[in-house]
Coordinates of C-alpha atoms in Angstrom, one line a residue:
M1 CA -9.0 -17.7 30.6
Y2 CA -8.2 -15.5 27.5
F3 CA -5.8 -16.1 24.6
A4 CA -4.4 -13.1 22.6
A5 CA -2.0 -13.2 19.7
L6 CA -1.0 -11.3 16.9
L7 CA -0.1 -12.4 13.5
A8 CA 1.9 -10.2 11.1
R9 CA 2.4 -11.3 7.4
T10 CA 5.6 -10.8 6.0
E11 CA 7.7 -11.5 2.9
D12 CA 8.8 -14.7 4.5
G13 CA 5.0 -15.9 5.8
W14 CA 3.2 -15.3 9.1
E15 CA 5.2 -14.4 12.4
A16 CA 2.9 -14.8 15.6
S17 CA 3.7 -13.3 19.0
D18 CA 1.3 -13.7 22.0
T19 CA 0.3 -10.3 23.3
E20 CA -0.8 -8.7 27.0
L21 CA -3.9 -6.8 26.8
D22 CA -3.5 -5.4 29.9
D23 CA -2.6 -1.6 28.8
V24 CA -5.3 -2.0 26.0
E25 CA -8.0 0.0 26.6
T26 CA -9.4 0.9 23.3
L27 CA -9.8 -0.2 19.9
S28 CA -7.4 2.7 18.8
D29 CA -5.0 1.0 21.2
L30 CA -5.4 -2.4 19.8
T31 CA -4.8 -1.2 16.5
D32 CA -1.5 0.9 17.6
L33 CA -0.6 -2.3 19.0
A34 CA -1.1 -4.3 15.7
R35 CA 0.7 -1.7 13.7
E36 CA 3.9 -1.6 16.0
A37 CA 3.8 -5.5 15.4
A38 CA 4.0 -5.2 11.9
A39 CA 6.6 -2.6 11.9
E40 CA 8.8 -4.8 14.6
S41 CA 8.4 -7.8 12.2
G42 CA 10.0 -6.3 9.2
G43 CA 7.2 -6.0 7.1
A44 CA 6.0 -3.1 5.1
D45 CA 3.6 -0.5 6.6
D46 CA 0.8 -1.8 4.5
E47 CA 1.4 -5.6 5.7
T48 CA -1.6 -7.4 7.6
V49 CA -1.7 -8.1 11.1
L50 CA -4.6 -10.4 12.5
V51 CA -5.4 -9.6 16.4
F52 CA -6.9 -12.9 17.4
I53 CA -8.6 -12.9 20.8
E54 CA -10.5 -15.8 22.4
Q55 CA -11.9 -16.1 25.6
E56 CA -12.1 -20.1 26.4
D57 CA -15.1 -21.3 24.7
A58 CA -17.5 -18.5 24.9
W59 CA -16.4 -16.5 22.2
F60 CA -13.8 -15.5 19.5
G61 CA -12.7 -12.2 17.7
V62 CA -10.4 -11.0 14.9
V63 CA -8.8 -7.6 14.1
R64 CA -7.6 -7.1 10.8
V65 CA -5.4 -4.3 10.7
D66 CA -4.2 -3.2 6.7
G67 CA -1.5 -0.6 6.9
E68 CA -3.4 2.4 7.8
D69 CA -7.1 1.5 6.9
D70 CA -9.5 1.3 9.8
P71 CA -9.6 -2.2 11.7
R72 CA -12.0 -4.7 10.3
I73 CA -13.8 -6.6 13.2
Y74 CA -15.2 -9.9 13.6
V75 CA -16.4 -11.3 16.5
S76 CA -18.1 -15.1 17.0
D77 CA -20.6 -14.1 19.6
A78 CA -21.0 -10.7 20.4
A79 CA -23.2 -10.8 23.4
A80 CA -20.9 -13.3 25.3
A81 CA -17.8 -10.8 24.1
A82 CA -19.8 -7.9 25.4
R83 CA -19.7 -9.7 29.2
S84 CA -15.9 -9.4 28.5
A85 CA -13.7 -6.5 29.3
Y86 CA -11.5 -7.7 26.0
G87 CA -15.1 -8.2 24.1
E88 CA -16.0 -4.5 25.1
I89 CA -13.4 -3.2 23.2
L90 CA -14.1 -4.8 20.0
L91 CA -17.8 -3.9 20.4
T92 CA -17.6 -0.3 18.9
D93 CA -20.8 1.9 18.7
E94 CA -20.7 1.3 14.6
M95 CA -20.9 -2.4 15.2
L96 CA -23.8 -2.2 17.4
G97 CA -25.4 0.0 15.5
R98 CA -25.3 2.9 18.1
D99 CA -24.9 6.6 17.6
P100 CA -22.0 7.4 19.8
D101 CA -23.5 11.2 20.4
D102 CA -26.2 9.2 22.2
A103 CA -23.9 8.3 24.9
P104 CA -24.0 9.8 27.9
D105 CA -20.3 12.0 28.2
D106 CA -20.3 12.9 31.8
L107 CA -21.4 11.0 35.2
D108 CA -24.2 13.6 36.1
A109 CA -26.0 12.1 32.8
L110 CA -25.8 8.7 34.2
D111 CA -28.5 6.4 35.4
L112 CA -27.7 5.0 38.4
D113 CA -29.3 2.4 39.5
G114 CA -28.7 3.2 43.3
T115 CA -27.0 0.3 44.6
E116 CA -23.5 0.9 46.2
D117 CA -21.8 -1.9 43.5
G118 CA -23.9 -1.4 40.4
D119 CA -25.1 -5.0 40.4
G120 CA -28.7 -3.7 39.4
G121 CA -30.2 -4.8 42.9
E122 CA -31.3 -7.8 44.4
D123 CA -33.4 -9.1 41.3
G124 CA -29.8 -8.9 39.7
A125 CA -31.7 -6.8 36.9
G126 CA -28.8 -5.2 34.6
E127 CA -26.5 -8.3 34.8
D128 CA -27.6 -9.4 31.2
E129 CA -27.5 -5.7 30.5
A130 CA -24.2 -5.7 28.3
A131 CA -21.7 -3.1 26.9
G132 CA -22.9 0.1 27.7
G133 CA -26.3 2.0 28.4
G134 CA -28.2 -1.4 29.0
E135 CA -29.0 -2.0 25.6
A136 CA -29.1 -5.6 24.7
V137 CA -26.2 -6.5 22.4
P138 CA -27.3 -9.3 19.9
A139 CA -26.2 -12.9 20.4
G140 CA -24.4 -14.3 17.7
P141 CA -21.7 -13.2 15.1
L142 CA -21.1 -9.7 14.3
G143 CA -18.8 -7.5 12.4
D144 CA -17.3 -8.0 9.3
R145 CA -18.1 -11.4 8.1
D146 CA -15.7 -11.4 5.1
I147 CA -12.7 -10.3 6.9
L148 CA -10.7 -13.4 5.8
S149 CA -12.3 -13.9 2.5
D150 CA -9.1 -12.9 0.4
L151 CA -6.8 -15.2 3.1
G152 CA -9.2 -18.0 2.0
V153 CA -11.6 -18.4 4.9
P154 CA -15.0 -17.1 3.5
E155 CA -17.9 -16.3 5.3
K156 CA -19.5 -19.2 5.4
N157 CA -16.3 -20.9 7.1
L158 CA -15.9 -18.4 9.3
L159 CA -19.4 -18.6 10.6
A160 CA -19.2 -22.3 10.6
L161 CA -15.8 -22.1 13.1
E162 CA -16.7 -23.1 16.9
S163 CA -15.3 -20.9 19.7
G164 CA -12.7 -23.1 21.1
D165 CA -10.6 -24.2 18.1
A166 CA -11.3 -21.4 15.8
L167 CA -8.2 -19.8 15.9
N168 CA -6.3 -22.8 15.5
E169 CA -8.5 -23.7 12.4
I170 CA -8.1 -20.1 10.7
A171 CA -4.2 -20.4 11.5
D172 CA -4.2 -23.9 9.8
I173 CA -5.7 -22.4 6.7
L174 CA -3.4 -19.2 6.9
G175 CA -0.5 -21.6 6.4
A176 CA 0.3 -20.1 10.0
A177 CA -0.8 -23.1 12.7
E178 CA 2.9 -23.9 13.7
V179 CA 3.6 -20.3 14.6
L180 CA 0.6 -19.8 16.4
E181 CA 0.9 -23.0 18.2
A182 CA 4.5 -21.9 19.2
V183 CA 2.9 -18.6 21.4
R184 CA 0.0 -20.4 22.6

């Protein structure tokens, strides 16, 4: 079970809206969605928008979009997120330390395992190879650990948050707990 919400900072405080990620396939799509939320909330073009995504007690992610700046991303458990379609959106090549030029760009370049459904064969190999290319994704936090520092959530506090209630705790610190709870 997933939960996703947008928090847009306006002159009057935070506005929250739940969001469907069904049409979001890339980080760029997610960033555009956040920028649209800023515009719809009546905020200035450089307002901060936070995208909260969580998968029950497995992992949570925060994407921060400040105006036209590149998005900043934090994921609480990269390995768990890599096993999720929404988590894969957040785990960019840059975050994972991969060179995007090394990725195969057509089907002929892919090393297929010879099974019809791509399950890795009888031994289940490949099930733990996450997020492209079979390269291992590190367990634990990944991304910009200072993503919320200027909003009152320093790195040490962010790293101490447990999946499951983390987004509520962050919203509480931001003064947005009530608006987040309203869309939950």
